[in-house]
Amino acid sequence: MPDVRTHSDQVLRSLRQSGPLTRGELAELCGLSRTTLYEVVSRLVDHGLVVATVPDTVPRGRGRPAEQLALNPDAGRSLGIDFGRRVVRVAAMAVLHDDIGTASEPCRPDAPWPERVALARRLAGTLTGGRPRFDVLNGVGVAVTDPAADASAQVDRRALAALIGRGFGTRVRLDGAPRLAALAETVWGAAKGQRDVLYLQLSDRVGGALVSAGALHHGAHGRSGEFGHIGVEPAGTPCACGGRGCLQTVASTTAVLNAYRATAGVRDLAAALCAGEPAAHAAVRRAGTYAGRVLAGLANALGPGAVVVGGELVTAAPALMEAVRRELWANVVRWGSRPPLLVRRAELGDFAAALGAVLLLRRPADTASIKSARGAFNPAPEY
Protein backbone atom coordinates (compact mmCIF):
# COMPACT_ATOMS: atom_id res chain seq x y z
CA MET A 1 0.00 0.00 0.00
CA PRO A 2 1.52 3.36 -0.98
CA ASP A 3 2.57 5.82 1.70
CA VAL A 4 0.02 8.49 0.84
CA ARG A 5 1.40 11.08 3.30
CA THR A 6 4.93 10.77 1.89
CA HIS A 7 3.73 10.90 -1.71
CA SER A 8 1.47 13.87 -0.92
CA ASP A 9 4.44 15.77 0.51
CA GLN A 10 6.42 14.90 -2.63
CA VAL A 11 3.69 16.13 -4.98
CA LEU A 12 3.17 19.38 -3.06
CA ARG A 13 6.90 20.03 -3.00
CA SER A 14 7.20 19.43 -6.75
CA LEU A 15 4.32 21.79 -7.56
CA ARG A 16 5.75 24.45 -5.28
CA GLN A 17 9.16 24.25 -6.94
CA SER A 18 8.12 23.77 -10.59
CA GLY A 19 4.74 25.47 -10.87
CA PRO A 20 1.76 23.99 -12.75
CA LEU A 21 2.36 20.52 -14.23
CA THR A 22 0.36 17.96 -16.14
CA ARG A 23 -0.26 14.60 -14.51
CA GLY A 24 2.25 13.00 -16.84
CA GLU A 25 4.94 15.58 -16.00
CA LEU A 26 4.21 15.24 -12.30
CA ALA A 27 4.35 11.43 -12.38
CA GLU A 28 7.73 11.53 -14.15
CA LEU A 29 9.12 14.17 -11.81
CA CYS A 30 7.99 12.31 -8.68
CA GLY A 31 8.72 8.84 -9.99
CA LEU A 32 5.21 7.62 -9.15
CA SER A 33 3.01 5.18 -11.03
CA ARG A 34 -0.12 6.54 -12.68
CA THR A 35 -2.30 4.66 -10.19
CA THR A 36 -0.48 6.06 -7.15
CA LEU A 37 -0.41 9.57 -8.58
CA TYR A 38 -4.15 9.42 -9.32
CA GLU A 39 -4.90 8.45 -5.72
CA VAL A 40 -2.61 11.11 -4.24
CA VAL A 41 -3.83 13.92 -6.52
CA SER A 42 -7.47 13.00 -5.88
CA ARG A 43 -6.94 13.35 -2.13
CA LEU A 44 -5.14 16.68 -2.52
CA VAL A 45 -7.89 18.04 -4.77
CA ASP A 46 -10.59 16.83 -2.35
CA HIS A 47 -8.81 18.63 0.49
CA GLY A 48 -8.57 21.83 -1.56
CA LEU A 49 -4.78 21.87 -1.62
CA VAL A 50 -4.42 21.34 -5.38
CA VAL A 51 -6.56 22.64 -8.27
CA ALA A 52 -6.84 21.20 -11.78
CA THR A 53 -7.34 23.61 -14.69
CA VAL A 54 -7.13 23.67 -18.47
CA PRO A 55 -4.87 26.55 -19.56
CA ASP A 56 -6.50 29.09 -21.90
CA THR A 57 -3.19 29.50 -23.71
CA VAL A 58 -3.09 25.90 -24.96
CA PRO A 59 -3.66 25.88 -28.78
CA ARG A 60 -6.92 24.28 -29.78
CA GLY A 61 -6.58 21.02 -31.65
CA ARG A 62 -7.91 17.54 -31.62
CA GLY A 63 -8.87 16.14 -28.29
CA ARG A 64 -9.19 17.79 -24.92
CA PRO A 65 -6.10 19.73 -23.72
CA ALA A 66 -4.26 18.13 -20.83
CA GLU A 67 -5.21 19.45 -17.41
CA GLN A 68 -2.56 21.14 -15.35
CA LEU A 69 -2.25 20.69 -11.62
CA ALA A 70 -1.23 23.60 -9.41
CA LEU A 71 -1.22 24.58 -5.77
CA ASN A 72 -4.43 26.26 -4.67
CA PRO A 73 -3.36 29.88 -4.00
CA ASP A 74 -5.97 30.24 -1.26
CA ALA A 75 -5.23 26.97 0.55
CA GLY A 76 -3.34 26.76 3.79
CA ARG A 77 -3.67 30.48 4.59
CA SER A 78 -3.40 31.39 8.27
CA LEU A 79 -3.19 34.63 10.25
CA GLY A 80 -1.26 35.36 13.41
CA ILE A 81 -2.06 38.44 15.50
CA ASP A 82 -0.04 39.94 18.33
CA PHE A 83 -2.04 42.52 20.28
CA GLY A 84 0.66 44.62 21.92
CA ARG A 85 -0.13 47.40 24.36
CA ARG A 86 0.65 50.14 21.83
CA VAL A 87 0.76 48.24 18.54
CA VAL A 88 -1.07 45.52 16.63
CA ARG A 89 1.06 43.17 14.53
CA VAL A 90 -0.25 40.71 11.96
CA ALA A 91 1.52 37.91 10.12
CA ALA A 92 -0.08 36.02 7.23
CA MET A 93 1.20 32.78 5.80
CA ALA A 94 0.19 30.82 2.74
CA VAL A 95 1.73 27.59 3.97
CA LEU A 96 1.83 25.72 0.67
CA HIS A 97 3.74 28.56 -0.97
CA ASP A 98 6.18 29.27 1.89
CA ASP A 99 4.92 32.86 1.64
CA ILE A 100 4.91 34.98 4.80
CA GLY A 101 3.93 38.64 5.07
CA THR A 102 3.80 41.00 8.05
CA ALA A 103 2.22 44.35 8.84
CA SER A 104 1.80 46.50 11.95
CA GLU A 105 0.25 49.74 13.09
CA PRO A 106 0.33 51.66 16.38
CA CYS A 107 -2.77 51.81 18.53
CA ARG A 108 -3.75 53.65 21.69
CA PRO A 109 -2.94 51.83 24.93
CA ASP A 110 -6.57 52.31 26.01
CA ALA A 111 -8.06 51.25 22.66
CA PRO A 112 -11.07 48.95 23.22
CA TRP A 113 -10.92 45.41 21.89
CA PRO A 114 -13.43 45.91 19.04
CA GLU A 115 -11.22 48.72 17.73
CA ARG A 116 -8.11 46.55 17.98
CA VAL A 117 -9.78 43.67 16.15
CA ALA A 118 -10.95 46.05 13.40
CA LEU A 119 -7.36 47.28 13.05
CA ALA A 120 -6.15 43.67 12.77
CA ARG A 121 -8.71 43.05 10.01
CA ARG A 122 -7.49 46.08 8.10
CA LEU A 123 -3.86 45.00 8.44
CA ALA A 124 -4.77 41.54 7.23
CA GLY A 125 -6.30 43.17 4.17
CA THR A 126 -3.05 44.95 3.35
CA LEU A 127 -1.32 41.56 3.22
CA THR A 128 -3.76 40.22 0.62
CA GLY A 129 -3.72 43.10 -1.85
CA GLY A 130 -6.43 45.03 -0.05
CA ARG A 131 -8.98 42.27 -0.63
CA PRO A 132 -9.11 40.17 2.53
CA ARG A 133 -10.42 36.66 1.90
CA PHE A 134 -11.39 35.61 5.38
CA ASP A 135 -13.53 32.81 3.95
CA VAL A 136 -10.37 30.85 2.99
CA LEU A 137 -8.59 31.14 6.32
CA ASN A 138 -7.53 28.03 8.20
CA GLY A 139 -7.97 30.13 11.31
CA VAL A 140 -6.48 32.93 13.38
CA GLY A 141 -3.78 32.46 16.00
CA VAL A 142 -3.53 35.13 18.66
CA ALA A 143 -0.69 36.05 21.00
CA VAL A 144 -1.79 37.40 24.37
CA THR A 145 0.15 38.59 27.37
CA ASP A 146 -0.35 36.62 30.57
CA PRO A 147 0.62 38.91 33.45
CA ALA A 148 0.91 36.88 36.62
CA ALA A 149 -0.07 39.63 39.01
CA ASP A 150 -1.47 42.65 37.15
CA ALA A 151 -5.20 42.08 37.47
CA SER A 152 -5.99 45.20 35.40
CA ALA A 153 -4.25 43.63 32.39
CA GLN A 154 -5.91 40.21 32.59
CA VAL A 155 -7.61 39.09 29.38
CA ASP A 156 -10.89 37.16 29.27
CA ARG A 157 -9.65 34.63 26.72
CA ARG A 158 -13.00 33.17 25.80
CA ALA A 159 -14.60 36.58 25.28
CA LEU A 160 -11.62 37.75 23.20
CA ALA A 161 -11.64 34.57 21.11
CA ALA A 162 -15.36 34.95 20.46
CA LEU A 163 -14.90 38.58 19.39
CA ILE A 164 -12.06 37.70 17.01
CA GLY A 165 -13.94 34.67 15.70
CA ARG A 166 -16.91 36.86 14.79
CA GLY A 167 -14.64 39.45 13.19
CA PHE A 168 -12.80 36.96 10.99
CA GLY A 169 -15.43 34.25 10.65
CA THR A 170 -13.12 31.40 11.54
CA ARG A 171 -11.71 29.37 14.42
CA VAL A 172 -9.36 31.03 16.89
CA ARG A 173 -6.48 29.76 19.01
CA LEU A 174 -4.83 31.82 21.74
CA ASP A 175 -1.55 31.35 23.57
CA GLY A 176 0.95 33.39 25.56
CA ALA A 177 3.12 35.81 23.59
CA PRO A 178 6.47 34.59 25.01
CA ARG A 179 5.55 30.97 24.24
CA LEU A 180 4.65 31.83 20.67
CA ALA A 181 7.83 33.85 20.21
CA ALA A 182 9.80 30.82 21.42
CA LEU A 183 7.99 28.55 18.95
CA ALA A 184 8.72 30.91 16.05
CA GLU A 185 12.41 31.05 16.97
CA THR A 186 12.61 27.24 16.74
CA VAL A 187 11.11 27.30 13.24
CA TRP A 188 12.63 30.36 11.58
CA GLY A 189 14.96 32.02 14.07
CA ALA A 190 17.90 31.59 16.40
CA ALA A 191 16.96 28.03 17.46
CA LYS A 192 16.00 26.73 14.02
CA GLY A 193 16.20 22.94 14.01
CA GLN A 194 16.46 22.65 17.80
CA ARG A 195 13.83 20.55 19.57
CA ASP A 196 14.56 21.46 23.20
CA VAL A 197 14.77 25.21 23.70
CA LEU A 198 14.69 27.51 26.71
CA TYR A 199 13.47 31.02 25.82
CA LEU A 200 13.69 34.16 27.95
CA GLN A 201 12.00 37.41 26.99
CA LEU A 202 13.34 40.64 28.50
CA SER A 203 10.86 43.40 27.79
CA ASP A 204 8.64 45.54 29.98
CA ARG A 205 7.47 42.18 31.22
CA VAL A 206 9.97 39.37 31.79
CA GLY A 207 8.62 36.01 30.68
CA GLY A 208 9.69 32.89 28.89
CA ALA A 209 8.86 29.49 27.54
CA LEU A 210 10.10 25.94 27.18
CA VAL A 211 9.95 23.98 23.94
CA SER A 212 10.43 20.30 24.75
CA ALA A 213 10.77 17.64 22.03
CA GLY A 214 9.44 20.17 19.54
CA ALA A 215 6.30 20.95 21.57
CA LEU A 216 5.40 23.94 23.68
CA HIS A 217 5.17 23.22 27.39
CA HIS A 218 2.12 24.81 29.00
CA GLY A 219 2.10 23.31 32.47
CA ALA A 220 -0.87 21.95 34.39
CA HIS A 221 -2.78 25.24 34.25
CA GLY A 222 -1.40 26.78 31.07
CA ARG A 223 0.77 29.31 32.91
CA SER A 224 4.28 27.95 32.48
CA GLY A 225 7.14 30.30 31.66
CA GLU A 226 6.75 32.87 34.45
CA PHE A 227 10.52 33.18 34.71
CA GLY A 228 10.19 36.84 35.64
CA HIS A 229 8.91 35.82 39.05
CA ILE A 230 11.89 33.71 40.04
CA GLY A 231 13.51 35.41 43.03
CA VAL A 232 17.05 36.75 42.56
CA GLU A 233 17.37 39.32 45.40
CA PRO A 234 15.71 38.16 48.64
CA ALA A 235 15.84 41.69 50.07
CA GLY A 236 15.22 43.41 46.74
CA THR A 237 12.44 45.56 45.35
CA PRO A 238 8.83 44.46 45.95
CA CYS A 239 7.23 42.90 42.86
CA ALA A 240 3.64 43.23 41.63
CA CYS A 241 3.19 39.48 42.16
CA GLY A 242 3.59 39.95 45.93
CA GLY A 243 7.13 38.67 46.06
CA ARG A 244 10.35 40.59 46.48
CA GLY A 245 13.44 40.79 44.31
CA CYS A 246 11.98 38.87 41.35
CA LEU A 247 13.86 38.86 38.05
CA GLN A 248 11.12 41.20 36.81
CA THR A 249 12.32 43.87 39.26
CA VAL A 250 15.91 43.87 37.97
CA ALA A 251 15.82 42.76 34.32
CA SER A 252 12.72 44.34 32.75
CA THR A 253 13.16 47.38 30.52
CA THR A 254 11.59 49.57 33.20
CA ALA A 255 13.90 48.22 35.91
CA VAL A 256 17.03 48.77 33.81
CA LEU A 257 15.98 52.27 32.82
CA ASN A 258 15.21 53.14 36.43
CA ALA A 259 18.58 51.78 37.60
CA TYR A 260 20.39 53.82 34.96
CA ARG A 261 18.44 57.03 35.47
CA ALA A 262 18.96 56.83 39.23
CA THR A 263 22.66 57.54 38.60
CA ALA A 264 22.70 59.32 35.24
CA GLY A 265 19.49 61.32 34.87
CA VAL A 266 17.32 61.00 31.78
CA ARG A 267 19.85 60.49 29.02
CA ASP A 268 18.90 57.92 26.37
CA LEU A 269 20.15 54.47 27.44
CA ALA A 270 20.96 53.24 23.92
CA ALA A 271 22.99 56.40 23.19
CA ALA A 272 24.78 56.08 26.51
CA LEU A 273 25.70 52.47 25.74
CA CYS A 274 27.10 53.48 22.36
CA ALA A 275 29.10 56.21 24.05
CA GLY A 276 30.52 53.69 26.53
CA GLU A 277 29.03 55.41 29.57
CA PRO A 278 29.91 53.33 32.67
CA ALA A 279 26.54 53.82 34.40
CA ALA A 280 24.66 52.52 31.35
CA HIS A 281 26.86 49.45 31.02
CA ALA A 282 26.59 48.78 34.77
CA ALA A 283 22.77 48.79 34.60
CA VAL A 284 22.79 46.40 31.63
CA ARG A 285 25.41 44.10 33.18
CA ARG A 286 23.37 43.83 36.35
CA ALA A 287 20.27 42.76 34.42
CA GLY A 288 22.26 40.33 32.28
CA THR A 289 23.99 38.81 35.29
CA TYR A 290 20.74 38.02 37.06
CA ALA A 291 19.14 36.75 33.84
CA GLY A 292 22.14 34.49 33.23
CA ARG A 293 21.91 33.02 36.73
CA VAL A 294 18.22 32.25 36.30
CA LEU A 295 18.84 30.68 32.90
CA ALA A 296 21.69 28.57 34.30
CA GLY A 297 19.42 27.17 36.99
CA LEU A 298 16.68 26.44 34.49
CA ALA A 299 19.14 24.87 32.06
CA ASN A 300 20.56 22.61 34.77
CA ALA A 301 17.05 21.46 35.66
CA LEU A 302 15.59 21.13 32.15
CA GLY A 303 18.55 20.26 29.93
CA PRO A 304 17.78 22.26 26.76
CA GLY A 305 19.96 22.14 23.67
CA ALA A 306 19.71 25.88 23.14
CA VAL A 307 18.91 29.03 25.09
CA VAL A 308 17.46 32.03 23.26
CA VAL A 309 17.12 35.49 24.79
CA GLY A 310 14.84 38.03 23.14
CA GLY A 311 12.73 41.08 23.86
CA GLU A 312 13.02 44.85 23.65
CA LEU A 313 15.84 45.07 26.16
CA VAL A 314 18.09 42.76 24.15
CA THR A 315 17.33 44.75 21.00
CA ALA A 316 18.07 48.07 22.68
CA ALA A 317 21.14 46.86 24.60
CA PRO A 318 23.05 44.16 22.67
CA ALA A 319 25.81 44.30 25.31
CA LEU A 320 23.41 42.59 27.69
CA MET A 321 24.06 39.24 25.98
CA GLU A 322 27.72 39.34 27.04
CA ALA A 323 26.70 39.35 30.69
CA VAL A 324 24.05 36.66 30.12
CA ARG A 325 26.51 34.32 28.42
CA ARG A 326 29.25 34.89 30.96
CA GLU A 327 27.01 34.18 33.94
CA LEU A 328 25.19 31.28 32.32
CA TRP A 329 28.33 29.47 31.21
CA ALA A 330 29.92 30.04 34.61
CA ASN A 331 27.03 28.30 36.37
CA VAL A 332 25.67 25.69 34.00
CA VAL A 333 26.77 22.11 34.62
CA ARG A 334 28.88 20.57 31.85
CA TRP A 335 28.24 16.91 31.18
CA GLY A 336 31.16 14.92 29.79
CA SER A 337 31.46 14.98 26.03
CA ARG A 338 28.07 16.48 25.33
CA PRO A 339 28.13 19.51 23.00
CA PRO A 340 28.16 22.90 24.75
CA LEU A 341 24.87 24.65 25.35
CA LEU A 342 23.99 27.06 22.55
CA VAL A 343 23.21 30.58 23.82
CA ARG A 344 21.83 32.89 21.17
CA ARG A 345 20.14 36.23 20.78
CA ALA A 346 16.64 36.04 19.27
CA GLU A 347 16.48 36.82 15.55
CA LEU A 348 12.84 37.50 14.70
CA GLY A 349 12.43 40.84 16.44
CA ASP A 350 9.06 42.47 17.07
CA PHE A 351 7.09 40.03 14.92
CA ALA A 352 8.19 36.86 16.73
CA ALA A 353 4.93 36.39 18.65
CA ALA A 354 2.75 37.07 15.59
CA LEU A 355 4.77 34.55 13.57
CA GLY A 356 4.42 32.02 16.36
CA ALA A 357 0.67 32.65 16.39
CA VAL A 358 0.53 31.60 12.72
CA LEU A 359 1.99 28.24 13.73
CA LEU A 360 -0.92 27.60 16.09
CA LEU A 361 -3.01 26.81 13.02
CA ARG A 362 -0.58 24.29 11.61
CA ARG A 363 -2.21 21.16 10.20
CA PRO A 364 -0.65 17.76 9.46
CA ALA A 365 -0.77 18.54 5.72
CA ASP A 366 1.24 21.72 6.31
CA THR A 367 4.27 20.15 7.95
CA ALA A 368 5.89 19.24 4.67
CA SER A 369 5.98 22.91 3.73
CA ILE A 370 7.28 24.19 7.07
CA LYS A 371 10.39 22.05 6.94
CA SER A 372 11.85 23.14 10.25
CA ALA A 373 8.59 22.62 12.10
CA ARG A 374 8.41 18.85 11.89
CA GLY A 375 7.63 16.88 15.00
CA ALA A 376 5.11 16.99 17.79
CA PHE A 377 3.14 20.13 18.44
CA ASN A 378 1.03 20.68 21.49
CA PRO A 379 -1.69 23.12 20.42
CA ALA A 380 -3.27 25.71 22.63
CA PRO A 381 -6.97 25.29 23.43
CA GLU A 382 -9.34 26.18 20.61
CA TYR A 383 -12.22 28.53 21.40
XYZ file of C-alpha atoms in Angstrom:
383
model
C 0.000 0.000 0.000
C 1.521 3.357 -0.983
C 2.570 5.819 1.705
C 0.016 8.491 0.837
C 1.404 11.076 3.298
C 4.934 10.769 1.892
C 3.726 10.903 -1.707
C 1.470 13.871 -0.921
C 4.438 15.768 0.506
C 6.417 14.902 -2.628
C 3.686 16.132 -4.980
C 3.165 19.379 -3.064
C 6.901 20.026 -3.001
C 7.196 19.431 -6.753
C 4.324 21.789 -7.557
C 5.746 24.448 -5.276
C 9.162 24.247 -6.935
C 8.121 23.771 -10.587
C 4.741 25.465 -10.865
C 1.759 23.986 -12.749
C 2.362 20.524 -14.227
C 0.358 17.955 -16.144
C -0.256 14.603 -14.507
C 2.255 13.004 -16.837
C 4.938 15.580 -16.004
C 4.207 15.238 -12.301
C 4.351 11.433 -12.384
C 7.729 11.535 -14.154
C 9.124 14.174 -11.807
C 7.989 12.315 -8.680
C 8.724 8.838 -9.990
C 5.209 7.618 -9.148
C 3.013 5.185 -11.025
C -0.119 6.542 -12.679
C -2.302 4.662 -10.191
C -0.484 6.059 -7.151
C -0.409 9.572 -8.575
C -4.149 9.423 -9.317
C -4.898 8.446 -5.723
C -2.606 11.110 -4.242
C -3.825 13.917 -6.518
C -7.468 13.005 -5.883
C -6.941 13.348 -2.134
C -5.136 16.677 -2.520
C -7.887 18.043 -4.766
C -10.592 16.827 -2.346
C -8.811 18.633 0.486
C -8.569 21.833 -1.557
C -4.775 21.872 -1.621
C -4.423 21.344 -5.377
C -6.560 22.637 -8.266
C -6.844 21.197 -11.779
C -7.343 23.611 -14.688
C -7.134 23.670 -18.474
C -4.872 26.547 -19.559
C -6.498 29.087 -21.903
C -3.195 29.503 -23.710
C -3.093 25.902 -24.963
C -3.658 25.881 -28.775
C -6.918 24.284 -29.779
C -6.585 21.023 -31.653
C -7.905 17.544 -31.623
C -8.868 16.137 -28.288
C -9.194 17.790 -24.920
C -6.102 19.730 -23.720
C -4.257 18.133 -20.829
C -5.206 19.448 -17.410
C -2.557 21.143 -15.350
C -2.254 20.688 -11.623
C -1.230 23.603 -9.415
C -1.221 24.582 -5.771
C -4.428 26.263 -4.673
C -3.359 29.884 -4.001
C -5.967 30.236 -1.261
C -5.227 26.971 0.549
C -3.341 26.765 3.794
C -3.674 30.476 4.594
C -3.401 31.394 8.274
C -3.190 34.632 10.246
C -1.256 35.365 13.408
C -2.058 38.443 15.496
C -0.044 39.945 18.331
C -2.040 42.520 20.284
C 0.659 44.620 21.919
C -0.129 47.398 24.360
C 0.646 50.137 21.829
C 0.765 48.242 18.538
C -1.067 45.516 16.629
C 1.064 43.166 14.526
C -0.253 40.712 11.955
C 1.522 37.914 10.120
C -0.081 36.024 7.229
C 1.203 32.776 5.804
C 0.194 30.818 2.735
C 1.728 27.590 3.970
C 1.832 25.719 0.671
C 3.744 28.558 -0.967
C 6.175 29.270 1.889
C 4.915 32.858 1.644
C 4.910 34.984 4.802
C 3.930 38.638 5.072
C 3.796 40.999 8.055
C 2.222 44.354 8.843
C 1.803 46.501 11.946
C 0.246 49.744 13.090
C 0.330 51.664 16.380
C -2.766 51.812 18.533
C -3.754 53.653 21.689
C -2.938 51.829 24.934
C -6.567 52.310 26.005
C -8.062 51.254 22.661
C -11.074 48.951 23.218
C -10.920 45.409 21.889
C -13.429 45.905 19.041
C -11.216 48.720 17.734
C -8.109 46.547 17.978
C -9.778 43.671 16.148
C -10.946 46.050 13.403
C -7.356 47.277 13.054
C -6.151 43.668 12.767
C -8.714 43.046 10.009
C -7.488 46.078 8.098
C -3.861 45.004 8.444
C -4.773 41.536 7.225
C -6.296 43.165 4.167
C -3.045 44.949 3.355
C -1.317 41.562 3.218
C -3.757 40.220 0.621
C -3.718 43.097 -1.854
C -6.428 45.030 -0.053
C -8.980 42.274 -0.633
C -9.105 40.168 2.534
C -10.420 36.657 1.896
C -11.385 35.609 5.382
C -13.526 32.809 3.951
C -10.370 30.850 2.987
C -8.588 31.141 6.324
C -7.531 28.029 8.204
C -7.974 30.126 11.312
C -6.484 32.925 13.382
C -3.784 32.460 15.997
C -3.534 35.132 18.664
C -0.691 36.046 21.002
C -1.785 37.396 24.367
C 0.153 38.589 27.370
C -0.351 36.616 30.566
C 0.617 38.905 33.446
C 0.914 36.878 36.617
C -0.073 39.625 39.011
C -1.471 42.654 37.145
C -5.204 42.084 37.471
C -5.994 45.201 35.402
C -4.246 43.631 32.392
C -5.906 40.209 32.588
C -7.613 39.090 29.385
C -10.890 37.162 29.269
C -9.650 34.630 26.718
C -13.002 33.165 25.797
C -14.598 36.577 25.278
C -11.625 37.747 23.205
C -11.637 34.565 21.110
C -15.361 34.947 20.465
C -14.896 38.577 19.394
C -12.057 37.698 17.011
C -13.940 34.666 15.697
C -16.913 36.857 14.787
C -14.639 39.446 13.191
C -12.804 36.960 10.988
C -15.434 34.253 10.648
C -13.117 31.404 11.541
C -11.712 29.372 14.421
C -9.359 31.032 16.892
C -6.477 29.757 19.014
C -4.829 31.819 21.741
C -1.547 31.349 23.570
C 0.947 33.392 25.565
C 3.117 35.807 23.591
C 6.472 34.590 25.005
C 5.554 30.969 24.240
C 4.653 31.827 20.668
C 7.834 33.853 20.212
C 9.796 30.822 21.416
C 7.990 28.554 18.952
C 8.721 30.908 16.052
C 12.409 31.051 16.975
C 12.612 27.241 16.737
C 11.111 27.296 13.244
C 12.626 30.364 11.579
C 14.957 32.021 14.065
C 17.897 31.586 16.401
C 16.963 28.030 17.459
C 15.998 26.725 14.023
C 16.201 22.942 14.006
C 16.465 22.651 17.799
C 13.827 20.554 19.568
C 14.563 21.463 23.198
C 14.773 25.208 23.698
C 14.693 27.511 26.705
C 13.474 31.018 25.819
C 13.691 34.162 27.953
C 11.999 37.414 26.987
C 13.344 40.641 28.498
C 10.856 43.399 27.786
C 8.641 45.540 29.979
C 7.472 42.177 31.223
C 9.966 39.368 31.794
C 8.619 36.014 30.676
C 9.687 32.893 28.889
C 8.857 29.485 27.535
C 10.100 25.941 27.177
C 9.953 23.977 23.940
C 10.425 20.299 24.749
C 10.769 17.641 22.033
C 9.438 20.175 19.545
C 6.298 20.947 21.573
C 5.397 23.941 23.682
C 5.170 23.220 27.386
C 2.117 24.814 28.996
C 2.104 23.307 32.468
C -0.867 21.948 34.394
C -2.777 25.235 34.248
C -1.395 26.781 31.075
C 0.767 29.313 32.913
C 4.277 27.954 32.482
C 7.140 30.302 31.661
C 6.749 32.873 34.448
C 10.521 33.176 34.710
C 10.194 36.839 35.641
C 8.908 35.816 39.050
C 11.889 33.714 40.044
C 13.508 35.407 43.031
C 17.049 36.745 42.564
C 17.372 39.319 45.397
C 15.710 38.157 48.645
C 15.838 41.688 50.068
C 15.217 43.414 46.745
C 12.439 45.563 45.347
C 8.833 44.458 45.949
C 7.235 42.900 42.864
C 3.643 43.234 41.631
C 3.194 39.484 42.160
C 3.593 39.947 45.928
C 7.134 38.667 46.057
C 10.350 40.587 46.480
C 13.443 40.786 44.310
C 11.983 38.874 41.345
C 13.865 38.862 38.050
C 11.118 41.199 36.808
C 12.323 43.870 39.258
C 15.912 43.866 37.971
C 15.821 42.756 34.316
C 12.725 44.339 32.753
C 13.163 47.380 30.524
C 11.587 49.566 33.201
C 13.904 48.218 35.909
C 17.031 48.766 33.811
C 15.982 52.273 32.820
C 15.206 53.143 36.430
C 18.577 51.779 37.595
C 20.395 53.820 34.955
C 18.441 57.035 35.475
C 18.965 56.832 39.225
C 22.656 57.539 38.598
C 22.700 59.322 35.240
C 19.490 61.324 34.867
C 17.317 61.005 31.782
C 19.854 60.487 29.017
C 18.897 57.916 26.365
C 20.148 54.466 27.437
C 20.964 53.245 23.917
C 22.987 56.396 23.188
C 24.776 56.079 26.507
C 25.701 52.474 25.744
C 27.099 53.478 22.357
C 29.101 56.209 24.049
C 30.518 53.689 26.531
C 29.027 55.413 29.573
C 29.907 53.329 32.673
C 26.540 53.820 34.403
C 24.665 52.520 31.349
C 26.859 49.451 31.023
C 26.586 48.784 34.768
C 22.770 48.790 34.598
C 22.789 46.405 31.630
C 25.406 44.098 33.178
C 23.366 43.828 36.351
C 20.266 42.764 34.422
C 22.257 40.334 32.281
C 23.991 38.807 35.285
C 20.741 38.023 37.063
C 19.140 36.752 33.843
C 22.140 34.493 33.234
C 21.907 33.017 36.729
C 18.218 32.247 36.304
C 18.842 30.683 32.904
C 21.691 28.567 34.302
C 19.416 27.170 36.994
C 16.677 26.442 34.489
C 19.140 24.868 32.056
C 20.563 22.610 34.768
C 17.048 21.462 35.656
C 15.586 21.132 32.155
C 18.551 20.263 29.927
C 17.780 22.263 26.764
C 19.956 22.138 23.671
C 19.708 25.879 23.136
C 18.912 29.034 25.093
C 17.457 32.030 23.261
C 17.116 35.492 24.787
C 14.841 38.035 23.138
C 12.733 41.082 23.860
C 13.020 44.849 23.653
C 15.842 45.068 26.160
C 18.089 42.755 24.149
C 17.329 44.748 21.003
C 18.068 48.072 22.681
C 21.138 46.855 24.598
C 23.051 44.158 22.669
C 25.809 44.300 25.307
C 23.406 42.589 27.694
C 24.062 39.243 25.980
C 27.719 39.340 27.045
C 26.697 39.352 30.693
C 24.045 36.665 30.118
C 26.506 34.316 28.419
C 29.250 34.893 30.960
C 27.005 34.182 33.943
C 25.189 31.279 32.321
C 28.332 29.465 31.207
C 29.921 30.037 34.613
C 27.032 28.296 36.373
C 25.669 25.686 33.999
C 26.773 22.108 34.623
C 28.884 20.571 31.850
C 28.236 16.906 31.185
C 31.163 14.924 29.793
C 31.462 14.976 26.031
C 28.069 16.481 25.327
C 28.135 19.509 23.000
C 28.163 22.901 24.745
C 24.875 24.653 25.351
C 23.989 27.060 22.552
C 23.215 30.579 23.818
C 21.825 32.885 21.173
C 20.143 36.230 20.777
C 16.643 36.040 19.266
C 16.483 36.818 15.553
C 12.840 37.495 14.703
C 12.427 40.840 16.442
C 9.064 42.468 17.074
C 7.085 40.026 14.915
C 8.190 36.863 16.734
C 4.926 36.389 18.649
C 2.747 37.070 15.586
C 4.766 34.552 13.570
C 4.422 32.016 16.364
C 0.674 32.651 16.391
C 0.529 31.598 12.721
C 1.987 28.244 13.732
C -0.924 27.604 16.091
C -3.007 26.812 13.021
C -0.580 24.288 11.611
C -2.211 21.160 10.201
C -0.651 17.765 9.458
C -0.768 18.541 5.724
C 1.235 21.718 6.307
C 4.268 20.151 7.954
C 5.887 19.243 4.667
C 5.979 22.905 3.730
C 7.275 24.194 7.071
C 10.388 22.054 6.936
C 11.854 23.137 10.252
C 8.594 22.615 12.098
C 8.405 18.853 11.889
C 7.631 16.884 15.004
C 5.110 16.990 17.792
C 3.136 20.131 18.444
C 1.032 20.680 21.490
C -1.691 23.122 20.419
C -3.273 25.710 22.633
C -6.972 25.290 23.434
C -9.344 26.181 20.614
C -12.219 28.530 21.401
